[in-house]
Amino acid sequence: MITTIEELRRWSQQQHHSQKRVGLVPTMGALHDGHLSLVKTANQYCDTVLVSIFVNPTQFGVNEDFHQYPRLLEDDLRLLQTVGSPEVFVPEITEMYPAGFDVSVHVGGVSQPFEGEIRPTHFDGVATVVLKLFLASGADIAFFGQKDFQQVCVIRKMVTDLNVPVEIVVCPIIREPDGLAMSSRNKYLSKSQRSQAVVLSQSLILAEQMIVGEKIQDAERVRKKIRSKIETAPDMNIDYIAIADPQTLHELTTINCDTVILVAAGIGTSRLIDNILITTTRS
Ligand code: AMP
């Protein structure tokens, strides 16, 4: 296990001297099958894989769950042994943000709507820590989950605009058997909340049926359907239902091109997000 940036740099140099392609899987720990699927994909693409486990304080807002976020390092290390025992980077906060740290990476455009409106400092924290991880690890390829669709848009934009020499690979959303997208935060849900949470993925399937099956192009109609499905869960408070262009995240009124539908809702003290990418025939 690597804990310092200096050690990580040395490790990365060794890998590159041995002509190895380095894959990076950034995580905040409390690992589940979603994270492990990223590691499995990284194993296929790369000669050597690094998983970072760091609950990044700068991506949490002041009233968010930074202190409650599950920290389960022993379990995480055990789980990683089931997927090829990748190298693990587990820095302390002071290692990533030493006293006097005073830089923030801000990505415009795609970071503004949806999550950006609700969590205004979130993506600056994400972009900053991910760039630090890219630089320190010397990763050739980094693996992210479609689960955090807007995060991928932000990271892609950062990589493009700053000419960061890291390839981004996006992996599909891994779900529980009933459809709920796996998330470290699902641990917070009570039994009743857990059973209500399934309406998010169900609403997205209904939307897909409308768009692909019934060829409905009116985004407002689709949005209403999603809303009424989510509202069948009495404790679910919708933050947003966005029907957008997957590249720009501009909202669509007519669905006649590739579309991403993003939903977010609060339940109790938890927040859940989910999304679906719908590929339509261009007209
Ligand atoms: P996190 O630990 O929540 O910051 O997530 C680390 C990485 O795992 C991110 O790239 C997430 O998008 C990805 N991830 C989280 N949940 C899932 C999931 N259910 N399926 C696929 N990837 C996921």
CSV table of N, CA, C and O in Angstrom, one decimal, residues 15 27-28 63 69 73 222 248 263:
chain,number,residue,atom,x,y,z
A,15,GLN,N,7.1,1.4,-13.0
A,15,GLN,CA,6.2,0.8,-14.0
A,15,GLN,C,6.5,1.2,-15.4
A,15,GLN,O,6.6,0.4,-16.3
A,27,THR,N,-11.1,6.2,-6.3
A,27,THR,CA,-12.4,5.9,-5.6
A,27,THR,C,-12.3,6.6,-4.2
A,27,THR,O,-11.2,7.1,-3.8
A,28,MET,N,-13.4,6.6,-3.5
A,28,MET,CA,-13.5,7.1,-2.2
A,28,MET,C,-13.6,5.9,-1.2
A,28,MET,O,-14.0,6.1,0.0
A,63,ASN,N,-22.4,21.2,4.5
A,63,ASN,CA,-23.4,20.4,5.2
A,63,ASN,C,-23.6,19.0,4.6
A,63,ASN,O,-24.6,18.4,4.9
A,69,TYR,N,-19.2,9.7,5.9
A,69,TYR,CA,-18.9,8.8,4.7
A,69,TYR,C,-18.2,7.5,5.2
A,69,TYR,O,-17.3,7.6,6.0
A,73,LEU,N,-11.5,0.5,5.2
A,73,LEU,CA,-10.2,0.2,4.5
A,73,LEU,C,-9.9,-1.3,4.5
A,73,LEU,O,-9.6,-1.9,3.4
A,222,VAL,N,-41.8,13.0,-21.4
A,222,VAL,CA,-41.0,11.9,-20.8
A,222,VAL,C,-40.7,12.3,-19.3
A,222,VAL,O,-40.8,11.5,-18.4
A,248,THR,N,-22.8,17.9,-24.3
A,248,THR,CA,-22.8,19.3,-23.8
A,248,THR,C,-23.5,19.4,-22.4
A,248,THR,O,-23.4,20.4,-21.7
A,263,VAL,N,-31.2,11.7,-13.2
A,263,VAL,CA,-32.1,11.9,-12.1
A,263,VAL,C,-31.4,12.0,-10.8
A,263,VAL,O,-30.3,11.3,-10.6
